[in-house]
Short mmCIF file of C-alpha atoms and ligand atoms in Angstrom, two decimals:
data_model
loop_
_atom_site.label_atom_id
_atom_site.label_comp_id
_atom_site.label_asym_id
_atom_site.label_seq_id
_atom_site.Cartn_x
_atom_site.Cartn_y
_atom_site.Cartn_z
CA UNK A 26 42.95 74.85 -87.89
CA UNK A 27 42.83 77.29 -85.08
CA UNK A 28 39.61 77.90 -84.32
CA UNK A 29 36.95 79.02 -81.67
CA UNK A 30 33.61 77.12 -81.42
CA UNK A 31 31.68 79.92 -80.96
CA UNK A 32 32.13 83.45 -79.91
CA UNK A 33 31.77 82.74 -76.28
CA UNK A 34 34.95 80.68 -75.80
CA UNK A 35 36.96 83.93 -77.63
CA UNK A 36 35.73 85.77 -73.87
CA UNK A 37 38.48 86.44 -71.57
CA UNK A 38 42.70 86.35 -71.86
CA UNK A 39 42.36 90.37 -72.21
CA UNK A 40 46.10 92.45 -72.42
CA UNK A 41 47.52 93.74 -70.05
CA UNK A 42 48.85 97.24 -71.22
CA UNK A 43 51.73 99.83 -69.12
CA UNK A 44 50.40 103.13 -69.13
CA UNK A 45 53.04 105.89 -69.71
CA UNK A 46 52.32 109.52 -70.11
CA UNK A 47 49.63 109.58 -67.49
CA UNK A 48 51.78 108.30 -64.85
CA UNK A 49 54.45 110.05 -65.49
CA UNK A 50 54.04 111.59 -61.99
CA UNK A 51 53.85 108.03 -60.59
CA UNK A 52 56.98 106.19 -59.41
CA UNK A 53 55.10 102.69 -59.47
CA UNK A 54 54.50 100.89 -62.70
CA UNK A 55 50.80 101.12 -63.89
CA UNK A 56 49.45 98.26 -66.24
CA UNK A 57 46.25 98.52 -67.58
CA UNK A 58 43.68 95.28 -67.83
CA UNK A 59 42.13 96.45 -71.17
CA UNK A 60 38.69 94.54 -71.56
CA UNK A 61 37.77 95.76 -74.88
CA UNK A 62 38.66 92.95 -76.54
CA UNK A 63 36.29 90.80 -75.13
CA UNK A 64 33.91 89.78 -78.37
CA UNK A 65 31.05 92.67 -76.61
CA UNK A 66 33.47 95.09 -75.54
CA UNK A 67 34.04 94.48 -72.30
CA UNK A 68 34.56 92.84 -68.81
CA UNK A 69 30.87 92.31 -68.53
CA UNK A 70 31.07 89.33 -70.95
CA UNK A 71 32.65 87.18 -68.42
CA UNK A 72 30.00 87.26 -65.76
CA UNK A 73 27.18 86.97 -68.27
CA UNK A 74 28.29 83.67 -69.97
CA UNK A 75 28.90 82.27 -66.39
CA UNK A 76 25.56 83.83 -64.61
CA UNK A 77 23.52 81.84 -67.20
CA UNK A 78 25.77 78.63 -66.61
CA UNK A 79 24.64 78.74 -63.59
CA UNK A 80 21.00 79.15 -64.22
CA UNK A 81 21.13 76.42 -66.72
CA UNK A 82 22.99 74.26 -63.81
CA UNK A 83 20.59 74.78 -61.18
CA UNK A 84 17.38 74.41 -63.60
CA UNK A 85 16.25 78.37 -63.48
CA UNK A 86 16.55 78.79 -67.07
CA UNK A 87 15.12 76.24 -69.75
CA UNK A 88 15.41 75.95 -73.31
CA UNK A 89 13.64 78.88 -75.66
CA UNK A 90 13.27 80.76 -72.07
CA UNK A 91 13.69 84.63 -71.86
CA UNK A 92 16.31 86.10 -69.67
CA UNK A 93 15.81 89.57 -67.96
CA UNK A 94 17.98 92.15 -66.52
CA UNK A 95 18.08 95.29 -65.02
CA UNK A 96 21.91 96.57 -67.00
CA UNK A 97 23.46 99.28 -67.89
CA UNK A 98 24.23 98.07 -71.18
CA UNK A 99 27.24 96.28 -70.60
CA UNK A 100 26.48 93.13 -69.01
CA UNK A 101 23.40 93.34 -71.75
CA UNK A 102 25.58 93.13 -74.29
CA UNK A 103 27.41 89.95 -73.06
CA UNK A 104 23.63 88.57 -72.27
CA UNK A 105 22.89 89.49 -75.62
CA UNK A 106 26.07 86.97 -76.68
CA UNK A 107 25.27 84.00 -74.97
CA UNK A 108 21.37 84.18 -75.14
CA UNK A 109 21.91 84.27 -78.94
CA UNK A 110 24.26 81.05 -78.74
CA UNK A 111 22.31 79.64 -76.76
CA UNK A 112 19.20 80.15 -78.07
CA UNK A 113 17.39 82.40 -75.51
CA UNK A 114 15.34 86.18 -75.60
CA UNK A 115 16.76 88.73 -73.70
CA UNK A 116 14.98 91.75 -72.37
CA UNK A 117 16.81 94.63 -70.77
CA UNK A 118 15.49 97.41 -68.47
CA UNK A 119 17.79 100.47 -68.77
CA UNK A 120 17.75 103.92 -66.85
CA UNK A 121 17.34 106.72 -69.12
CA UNK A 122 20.72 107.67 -67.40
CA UNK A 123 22.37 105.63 -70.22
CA UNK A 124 24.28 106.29 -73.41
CA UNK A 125 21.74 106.03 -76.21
CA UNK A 126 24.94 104.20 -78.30
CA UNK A 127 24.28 101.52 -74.90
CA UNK A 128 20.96 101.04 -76.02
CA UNK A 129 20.92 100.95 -80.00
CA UNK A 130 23.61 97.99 -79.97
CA UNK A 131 21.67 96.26 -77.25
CA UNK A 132 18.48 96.14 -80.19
CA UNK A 133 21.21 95.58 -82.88
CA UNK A 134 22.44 92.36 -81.25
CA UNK A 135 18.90 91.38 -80.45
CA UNK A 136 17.86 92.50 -77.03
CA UNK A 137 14.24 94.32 -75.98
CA UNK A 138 14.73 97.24 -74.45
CA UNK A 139 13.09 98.45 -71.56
CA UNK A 140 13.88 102.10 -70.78
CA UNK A 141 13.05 103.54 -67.09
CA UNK A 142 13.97 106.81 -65.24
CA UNK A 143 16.51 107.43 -63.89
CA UNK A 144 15.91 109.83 -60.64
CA UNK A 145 13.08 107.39 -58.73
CA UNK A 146 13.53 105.44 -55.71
CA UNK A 147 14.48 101.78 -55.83
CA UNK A 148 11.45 100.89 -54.37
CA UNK A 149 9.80 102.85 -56.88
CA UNK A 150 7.79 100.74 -58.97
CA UNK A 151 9.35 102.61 -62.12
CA UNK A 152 12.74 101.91 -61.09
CA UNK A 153 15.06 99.92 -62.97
CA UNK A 154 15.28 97.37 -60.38
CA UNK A 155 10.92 97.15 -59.83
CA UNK A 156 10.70 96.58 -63.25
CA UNK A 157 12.83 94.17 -64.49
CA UNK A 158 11.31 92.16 -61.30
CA UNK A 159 7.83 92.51 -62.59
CA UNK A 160 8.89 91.66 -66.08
CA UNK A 161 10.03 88.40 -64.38
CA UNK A 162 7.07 87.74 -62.70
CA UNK A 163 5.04 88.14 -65.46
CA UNK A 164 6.73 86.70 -68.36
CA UNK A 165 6.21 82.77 -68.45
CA UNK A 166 9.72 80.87 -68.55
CA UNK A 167 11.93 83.85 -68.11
CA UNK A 168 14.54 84.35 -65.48
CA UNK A 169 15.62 87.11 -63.58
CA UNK A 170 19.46 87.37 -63.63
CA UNK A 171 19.81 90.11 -61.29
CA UNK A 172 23.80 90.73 -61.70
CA UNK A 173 23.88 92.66 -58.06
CA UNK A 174 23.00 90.11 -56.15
CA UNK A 175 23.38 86.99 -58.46
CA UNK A 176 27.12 86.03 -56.87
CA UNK A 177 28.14 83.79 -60.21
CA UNK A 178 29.03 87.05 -61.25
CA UNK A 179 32.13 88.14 -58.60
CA UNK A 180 32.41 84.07 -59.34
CA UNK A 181 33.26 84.84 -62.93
CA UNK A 182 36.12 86.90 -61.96
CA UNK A 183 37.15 84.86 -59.30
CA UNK A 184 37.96 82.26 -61.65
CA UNK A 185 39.33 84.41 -65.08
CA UNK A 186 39.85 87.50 -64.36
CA UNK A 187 41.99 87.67 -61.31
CA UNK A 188 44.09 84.22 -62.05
CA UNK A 189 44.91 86.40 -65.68
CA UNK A 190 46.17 89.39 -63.65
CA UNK A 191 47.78 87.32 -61.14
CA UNK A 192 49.95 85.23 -64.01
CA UNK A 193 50.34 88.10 -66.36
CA UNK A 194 52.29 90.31 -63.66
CA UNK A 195 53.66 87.10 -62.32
CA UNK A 196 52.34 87.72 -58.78
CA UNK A 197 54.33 91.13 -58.88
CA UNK A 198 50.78 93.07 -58.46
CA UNK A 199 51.00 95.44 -55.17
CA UNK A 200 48.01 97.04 -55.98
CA UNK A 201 44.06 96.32 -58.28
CA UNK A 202 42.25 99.27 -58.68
CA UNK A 203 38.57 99.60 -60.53
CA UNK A 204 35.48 100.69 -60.71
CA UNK A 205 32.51 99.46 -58.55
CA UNK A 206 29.02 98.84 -59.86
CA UNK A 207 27.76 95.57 -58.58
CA UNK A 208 30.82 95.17 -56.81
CA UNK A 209 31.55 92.04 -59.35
CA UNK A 210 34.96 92.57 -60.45
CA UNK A 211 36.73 93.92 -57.51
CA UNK A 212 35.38 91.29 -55.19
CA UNK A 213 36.06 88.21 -57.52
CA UNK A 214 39.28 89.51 -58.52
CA UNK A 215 39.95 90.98 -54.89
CA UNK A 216 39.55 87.87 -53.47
CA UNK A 217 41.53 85.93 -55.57
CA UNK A 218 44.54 88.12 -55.59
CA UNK A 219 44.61 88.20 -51.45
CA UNK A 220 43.93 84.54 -51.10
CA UNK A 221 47.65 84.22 -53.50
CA UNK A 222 48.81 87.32 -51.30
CA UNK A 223 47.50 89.00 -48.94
CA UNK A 224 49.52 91.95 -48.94
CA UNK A 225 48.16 92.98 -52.81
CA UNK A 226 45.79 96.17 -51.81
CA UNK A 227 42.18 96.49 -53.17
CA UNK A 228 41.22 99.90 -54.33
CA UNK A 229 38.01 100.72 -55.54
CA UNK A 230 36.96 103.63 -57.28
CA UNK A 231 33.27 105.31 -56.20
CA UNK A 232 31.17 108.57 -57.27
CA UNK A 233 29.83 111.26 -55.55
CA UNK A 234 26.29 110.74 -55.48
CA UNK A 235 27.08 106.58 -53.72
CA UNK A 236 26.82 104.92 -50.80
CA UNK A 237 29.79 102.91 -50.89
CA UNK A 238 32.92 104.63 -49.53
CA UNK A 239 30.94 105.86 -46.62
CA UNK A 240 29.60 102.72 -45.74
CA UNK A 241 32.92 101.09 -45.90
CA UNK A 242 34.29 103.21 -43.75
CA UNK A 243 31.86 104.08 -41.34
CA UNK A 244 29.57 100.80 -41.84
CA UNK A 245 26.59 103.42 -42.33
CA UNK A 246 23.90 103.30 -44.90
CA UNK A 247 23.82 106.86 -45.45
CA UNK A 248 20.53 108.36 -47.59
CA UNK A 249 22.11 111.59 -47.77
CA UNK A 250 25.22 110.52 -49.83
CA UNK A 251 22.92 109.33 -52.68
CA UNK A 252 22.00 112.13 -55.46
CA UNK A 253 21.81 112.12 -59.01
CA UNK A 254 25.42 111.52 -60.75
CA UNK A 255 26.96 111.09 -64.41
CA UNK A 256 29.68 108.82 -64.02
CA UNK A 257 28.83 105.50 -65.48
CA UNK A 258 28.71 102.01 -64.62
CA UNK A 259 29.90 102.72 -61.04
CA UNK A 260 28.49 104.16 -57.68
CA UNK A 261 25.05 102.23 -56.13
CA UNK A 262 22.19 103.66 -53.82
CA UNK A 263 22.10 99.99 -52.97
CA UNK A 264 24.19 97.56 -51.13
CA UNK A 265 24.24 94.93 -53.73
CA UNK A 266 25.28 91.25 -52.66
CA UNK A 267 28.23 90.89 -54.67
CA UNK A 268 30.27 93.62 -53.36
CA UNK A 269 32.47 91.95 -50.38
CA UNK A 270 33.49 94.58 -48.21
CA UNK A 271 35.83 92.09 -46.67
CA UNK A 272 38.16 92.47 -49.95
CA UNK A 273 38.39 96.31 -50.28
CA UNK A 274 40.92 98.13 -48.36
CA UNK A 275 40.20 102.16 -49.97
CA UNK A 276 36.94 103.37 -51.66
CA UNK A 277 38.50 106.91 -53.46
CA UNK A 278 35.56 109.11 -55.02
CA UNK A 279 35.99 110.70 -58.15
CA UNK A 280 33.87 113.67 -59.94
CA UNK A 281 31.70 113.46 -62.49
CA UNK A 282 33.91 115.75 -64.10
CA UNK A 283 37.45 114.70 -63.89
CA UNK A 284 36.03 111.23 -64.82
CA UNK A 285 34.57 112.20 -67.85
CA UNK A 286 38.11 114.42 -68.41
CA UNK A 287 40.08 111.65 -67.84
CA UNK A 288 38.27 109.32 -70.41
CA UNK A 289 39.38 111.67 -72.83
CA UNK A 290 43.18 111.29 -72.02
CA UNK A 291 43.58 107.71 -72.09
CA UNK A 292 42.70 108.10 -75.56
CA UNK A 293 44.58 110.73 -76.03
CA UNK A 294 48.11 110.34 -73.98
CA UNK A 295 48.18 106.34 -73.90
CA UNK A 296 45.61 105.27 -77.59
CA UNK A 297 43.29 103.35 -75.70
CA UNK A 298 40.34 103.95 -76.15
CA UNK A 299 37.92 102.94 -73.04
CA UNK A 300 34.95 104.08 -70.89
CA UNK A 301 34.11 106.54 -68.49
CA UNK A 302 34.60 104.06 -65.72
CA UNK A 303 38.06 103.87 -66.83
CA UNK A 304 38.59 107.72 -66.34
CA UNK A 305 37.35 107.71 -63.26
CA UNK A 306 39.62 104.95 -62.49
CA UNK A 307 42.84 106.84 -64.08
CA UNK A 308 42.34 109.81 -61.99
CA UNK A 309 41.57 108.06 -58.77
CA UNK A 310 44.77 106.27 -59.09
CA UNK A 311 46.23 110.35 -59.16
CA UNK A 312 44.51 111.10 -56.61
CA UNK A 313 45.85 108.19 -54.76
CA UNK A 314 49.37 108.12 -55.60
CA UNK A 315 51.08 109.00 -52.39
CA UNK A 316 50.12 105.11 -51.94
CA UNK A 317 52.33 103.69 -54.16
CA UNK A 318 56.05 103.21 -54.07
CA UNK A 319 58.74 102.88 -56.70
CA UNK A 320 58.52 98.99 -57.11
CA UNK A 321 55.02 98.56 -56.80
CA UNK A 322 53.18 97.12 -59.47
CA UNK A 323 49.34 99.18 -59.57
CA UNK A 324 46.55 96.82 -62.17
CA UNK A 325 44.06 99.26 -63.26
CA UNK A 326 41.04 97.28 -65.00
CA UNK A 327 39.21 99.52 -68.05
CA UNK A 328 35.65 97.98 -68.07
CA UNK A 329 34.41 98.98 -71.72
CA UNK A 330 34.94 100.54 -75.20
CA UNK A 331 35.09 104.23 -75.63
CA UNK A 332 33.05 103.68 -78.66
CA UNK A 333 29.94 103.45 -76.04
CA UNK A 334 30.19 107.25 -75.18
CA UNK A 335 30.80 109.14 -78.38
CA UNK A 336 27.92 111.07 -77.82
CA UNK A 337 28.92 111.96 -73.77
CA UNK A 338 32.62 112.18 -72.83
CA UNK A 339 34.11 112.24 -76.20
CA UNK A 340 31.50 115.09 -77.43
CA UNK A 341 32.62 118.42 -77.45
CA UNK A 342 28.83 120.05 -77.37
CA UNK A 343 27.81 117.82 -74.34
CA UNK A 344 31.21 118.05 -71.84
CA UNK A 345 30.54 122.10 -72.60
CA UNK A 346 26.79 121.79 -71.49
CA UNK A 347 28.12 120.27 -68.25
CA UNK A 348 30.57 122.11 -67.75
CA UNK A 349 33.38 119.73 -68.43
CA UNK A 350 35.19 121.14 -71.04
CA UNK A 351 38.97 122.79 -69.62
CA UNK A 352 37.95 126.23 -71.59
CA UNK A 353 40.78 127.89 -68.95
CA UNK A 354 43.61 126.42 -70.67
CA UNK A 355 43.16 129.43 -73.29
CA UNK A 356 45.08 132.17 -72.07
CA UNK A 357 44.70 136.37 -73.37
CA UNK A 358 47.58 135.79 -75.90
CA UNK A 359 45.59 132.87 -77.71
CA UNK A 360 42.37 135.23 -77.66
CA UNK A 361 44.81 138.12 -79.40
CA UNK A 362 45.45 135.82 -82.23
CA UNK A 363 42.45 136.48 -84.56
CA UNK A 364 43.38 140.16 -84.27
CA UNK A 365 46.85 140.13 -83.43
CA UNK A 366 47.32 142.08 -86.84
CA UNK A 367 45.56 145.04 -86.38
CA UNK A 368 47.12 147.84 -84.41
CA UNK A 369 45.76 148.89 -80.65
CA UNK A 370 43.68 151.87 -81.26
CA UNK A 371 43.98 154.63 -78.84
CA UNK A 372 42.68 158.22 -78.65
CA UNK A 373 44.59 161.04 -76.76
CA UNK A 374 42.72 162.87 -73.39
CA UNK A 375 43.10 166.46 -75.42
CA UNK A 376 41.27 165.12 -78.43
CA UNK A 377 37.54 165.84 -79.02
CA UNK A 378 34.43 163.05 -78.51
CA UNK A 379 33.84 163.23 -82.34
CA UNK A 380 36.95 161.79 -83.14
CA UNK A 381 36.80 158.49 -80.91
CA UNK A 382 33.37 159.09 -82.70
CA UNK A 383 34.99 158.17 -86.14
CA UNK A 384 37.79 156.18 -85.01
CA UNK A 385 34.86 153.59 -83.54
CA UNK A 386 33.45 153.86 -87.16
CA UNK A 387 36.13 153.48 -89.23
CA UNK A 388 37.31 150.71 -87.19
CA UNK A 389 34.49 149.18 -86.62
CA UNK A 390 34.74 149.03 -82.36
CA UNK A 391 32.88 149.46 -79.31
CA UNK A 392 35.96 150.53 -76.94
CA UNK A 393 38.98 152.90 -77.42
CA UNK A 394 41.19 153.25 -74.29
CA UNK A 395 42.46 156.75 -73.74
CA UNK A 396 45.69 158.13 -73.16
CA UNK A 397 47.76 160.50 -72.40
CA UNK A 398 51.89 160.68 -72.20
CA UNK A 399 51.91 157.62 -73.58
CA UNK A 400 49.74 156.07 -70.08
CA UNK A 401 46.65 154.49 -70.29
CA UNK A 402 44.53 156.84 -68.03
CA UNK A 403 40.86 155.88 -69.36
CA UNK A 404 37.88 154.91 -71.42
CA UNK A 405 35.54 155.83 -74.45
CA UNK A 406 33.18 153.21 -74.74
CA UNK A 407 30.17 152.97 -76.98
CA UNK A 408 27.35 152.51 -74.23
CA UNK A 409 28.51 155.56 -72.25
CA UNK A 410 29.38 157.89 -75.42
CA UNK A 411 25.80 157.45 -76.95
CA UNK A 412 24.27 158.07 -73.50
CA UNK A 413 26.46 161.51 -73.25
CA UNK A 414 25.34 162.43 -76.67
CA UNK A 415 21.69 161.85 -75.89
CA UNK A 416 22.03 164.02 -73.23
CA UNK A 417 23.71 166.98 -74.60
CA UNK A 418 24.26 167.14 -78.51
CA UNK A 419 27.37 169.83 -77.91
CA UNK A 420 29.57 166.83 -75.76
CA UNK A 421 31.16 166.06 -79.55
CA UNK A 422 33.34 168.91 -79.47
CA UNK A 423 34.12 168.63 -75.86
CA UNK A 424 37.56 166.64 -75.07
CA UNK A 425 37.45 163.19 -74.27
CA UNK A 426 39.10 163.65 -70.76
CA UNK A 427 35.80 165.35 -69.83
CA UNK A 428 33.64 162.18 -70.40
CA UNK A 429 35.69 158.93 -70.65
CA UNK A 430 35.44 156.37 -68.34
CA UNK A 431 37.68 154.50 -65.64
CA UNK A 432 40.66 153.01 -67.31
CA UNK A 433 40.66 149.03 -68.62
CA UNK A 434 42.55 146.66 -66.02
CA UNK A 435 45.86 145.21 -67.62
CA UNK A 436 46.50 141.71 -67.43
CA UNK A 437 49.58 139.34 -68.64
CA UNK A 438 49.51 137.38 -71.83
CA UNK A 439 49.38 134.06 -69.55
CA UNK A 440 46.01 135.31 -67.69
CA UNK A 441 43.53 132.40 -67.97
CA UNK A 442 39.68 133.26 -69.38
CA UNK A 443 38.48 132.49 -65.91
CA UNK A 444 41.16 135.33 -65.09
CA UNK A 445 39.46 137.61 -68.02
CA UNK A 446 36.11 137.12 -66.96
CA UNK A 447 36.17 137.75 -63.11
CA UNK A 448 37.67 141.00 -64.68
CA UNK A 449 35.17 141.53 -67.76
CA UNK A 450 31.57 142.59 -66.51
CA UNK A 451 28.90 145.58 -67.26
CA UNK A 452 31.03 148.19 -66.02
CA UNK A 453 34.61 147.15 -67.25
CA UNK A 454 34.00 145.66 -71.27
CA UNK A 455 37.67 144.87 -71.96
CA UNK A 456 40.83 144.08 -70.74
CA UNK A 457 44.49 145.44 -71.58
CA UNK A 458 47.15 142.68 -72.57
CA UNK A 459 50.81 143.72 -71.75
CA UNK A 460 52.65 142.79 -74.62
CA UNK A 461 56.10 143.79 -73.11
CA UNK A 462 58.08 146.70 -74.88
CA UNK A 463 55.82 149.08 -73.78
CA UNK A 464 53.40 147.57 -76.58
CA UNK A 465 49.64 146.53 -75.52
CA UNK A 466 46.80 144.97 -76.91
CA UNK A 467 42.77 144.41 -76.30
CA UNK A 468 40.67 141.66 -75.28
CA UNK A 469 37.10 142.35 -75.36
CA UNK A 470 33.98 140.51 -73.53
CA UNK A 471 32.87 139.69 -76.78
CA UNK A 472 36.61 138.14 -77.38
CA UNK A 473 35.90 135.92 -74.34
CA UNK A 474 32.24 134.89 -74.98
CA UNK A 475 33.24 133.88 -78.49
CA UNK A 476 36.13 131.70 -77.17
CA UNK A 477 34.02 130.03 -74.50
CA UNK A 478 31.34 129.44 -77.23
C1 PLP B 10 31.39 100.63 -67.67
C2 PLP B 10 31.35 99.93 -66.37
N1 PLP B 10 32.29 100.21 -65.48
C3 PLP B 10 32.30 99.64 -64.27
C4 PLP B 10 31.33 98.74 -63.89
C5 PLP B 10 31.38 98.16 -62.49
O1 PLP B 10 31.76 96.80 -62.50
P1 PLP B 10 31.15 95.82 -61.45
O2 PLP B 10 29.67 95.76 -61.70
O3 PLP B 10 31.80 94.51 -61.69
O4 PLP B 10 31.43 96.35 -60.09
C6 PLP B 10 30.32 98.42 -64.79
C7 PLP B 10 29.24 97.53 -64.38
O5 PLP B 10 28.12 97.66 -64.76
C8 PLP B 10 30.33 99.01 -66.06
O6 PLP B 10 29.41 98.73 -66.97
#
């Protein structure tokens, strides 16, 4: 029989997995360390099973003890593992940053949870980092694992996770790109890779709103590069211990918003479906690529399981909120299509108000442009007719030349909405769509707030 002892020994011997369509731009080949498959989902499991063989070694943790930790769900969920094997409580202290998926499995595999906000200081005594300390303090037999400065934890992936990469490209690796949180996986696995050749490049990926590309480069602890961010799992306003400078060659920063973009298209383009740390990885290796040649061989590690973010990057409702959502890609000629079918309706310059009157009734409109030898050359619109007959009754019988408006801009069928609606405001309600064969169509503001909706 083939069989594992316990959960804990399946951890580890991830796949390594070539990325295709996202690359395509990218002469080197890309291979993907896919985590996921560790039993809780990702690379997190590896540090937690050897952070609390430590403990156990050096006599901080006893039997029926409680663990604590200040995590961002990840390396909660491998605590979660291995204090159920072996018989320990586990509380975690979460920002309220996190995915609220992060924090129901953490209770559904047995963890407390401890939730704390987000936007305080470190020193704060409601910071993530003040209270899991108290929690230690206070709670008899408990230990504090404290993952950014515990170093078993860049220890874990100094002895599984970089010897995996290292024999699964068969020391053809140029280049290890990934995330940085704690600083963990890039140090353990940067250090092992340059110890078998020095040569291999570290790359680590940051966010705006972190200290750690500046102070790599600069060796300054800068204040005013830490702000509020969205990007998960990586970026610090803290130097933790297990980040090794030493090992990192390039910090590259990556938005909030191309991170949680790019999460999307792994799934999409390559069927994997990871984290937003993985996304932010993806597009910093784009926005690196003038680094790597034709036979280089660039690891990207994915840290976790898209399944963690339904409700954030893979959620329509809450990319649009932020602002995330690529609503340019829609173009005038896809905003035609629900009324592609009904004819352009115009009203000559010689005929009188009262019949743009009716047309906008029978049709059911708000605009009519206006013209005249077959040119566009103005106006009628419903704001500015019913202010014209409020003002003088008799302007029905009058010709339309006398009272219409300036005539609608005309744009290509491949203008963008951010094209339509730099054009569309109070003054100017609509847009013209050259159709080609002297045949033209209508986009309205209402058109483009509906499509944006
Ligand atoms: C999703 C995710 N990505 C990236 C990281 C960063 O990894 P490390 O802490 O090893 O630097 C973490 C760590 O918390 C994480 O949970």
């Amino acid at each position: 029989m083939k069989v594992y002892n316990n959960i804990l020994e399946t951890i580890g011997n991830t796949p390594l997995v070539k990325i295709n369509k996202m690359t395509k731009d990218i002469e080197a080949t890309v291979l993907a360390k896919v985590e996921t498959t560790n039993p809780g989902n990702s690379v997190k499991d590896r540090m937690a099973v050897k952070m609390v063989e430590e403990a156990e070694k050096q006599g901080l943790i006893k039997p029926g003890g409680t663990i604590i930790e200040g995590t961002s769900g990840n390396t909660g969920m491998g605590l979660a593992l291995v204090a159920t094997i072996k018989g320990y409580k586990l509380i975690c202290v979460l920002s309220d940053k996190q995915s609220k998926e992060k924090m129901d499995i953490l209770r559904a595999v047995g963890a407390e949870v401890v939730v704390c906000p987000t936007n305080v200081e470190p020193e704060d005594p409601r910071s993530y980092y003040s209270v899991s300390k108290r929690l230690a303090e206070e709670t008899p037999n408990s230990w504090y694992v404290n993952q950014y400065d515990n170093l078993a934890n860049r220890e874990a992936h100094y002895e599984t996770t970089g010897p995996e990469i290292w024999e699964q490209t068969d020391g053809k690796i140029t280049h290890f790109v990934v995330g940085v949180g704690t600083g963990g996986t890039i140090s353990g696995v940067g250090k092992y890779l340059k110890e078998k050749n020095p040569d291999i490049k570290i790359l680590g990926i940051d966010t705006y709103g972190s200290v750690f590309k500046k102070y790599h480069e600069t060796g300054i602890f800068d204040e005013n590069e830490i702000y509020p961010y969205i990007t998960e799992g990586i970026g610090e306003d803290i130097l933790p211990k297990n980040v090794d400078f030493d090992v990192i060659d390039h910090f590259e920063k990556v938005t909030d918003k191309d991170a949680a973009i790019y999460t999307r298209k792994i799934a999409l383009d390559e069927g994997i479906f990871v984290g937003n740390s993985a996304g932010s990885a993806m597009k910093g290796i784009l926005q690196m690529k003038d680094m790597f040649k034709k036979d280089d061989v660039v690891v990207v590690l994915f840290h976790d399981h898209g399944s963690r973010y339904v409700g954030k990057m893979f959620n329509n409702d809450w990319m649009r909120d932020r602002g995330f959502l690529e609503e340019a890609h829609k173009s005038a000629s896809d905003l035609l299509e629900n009324h592609k079918d009904q004819p352009l309706v115009t009203v000559g310059v010689e005929e009188l108000v009262s019949h743009a009157v009716a047309k906008m009734r029978q049709f059911k409109i708000s605009q009519i442009p206006v013209t005249k030898d077959g040119e566009f050359v103005g106006l009628i619109d419903e704001t500015a007719l019913i202010n014209h007959i409020v003002d003088n009754e008799k302007v029905k019988d009058e010709p339309i030349g006398s009272i219409m408006g300036p005539k609608l801009p005309i744009v290509k069928p491949s203008a963008s909405i951010k094209e339509l609606s730099k054009l569309i405001n109070k003054d100017v309600p609509a847009v013209l769509v050259d159709l080609g064969d002297n045949k033209y169509h209508i986009v309205t503001r209402h058109d483009v707030i509906s499509a944006m909706a």
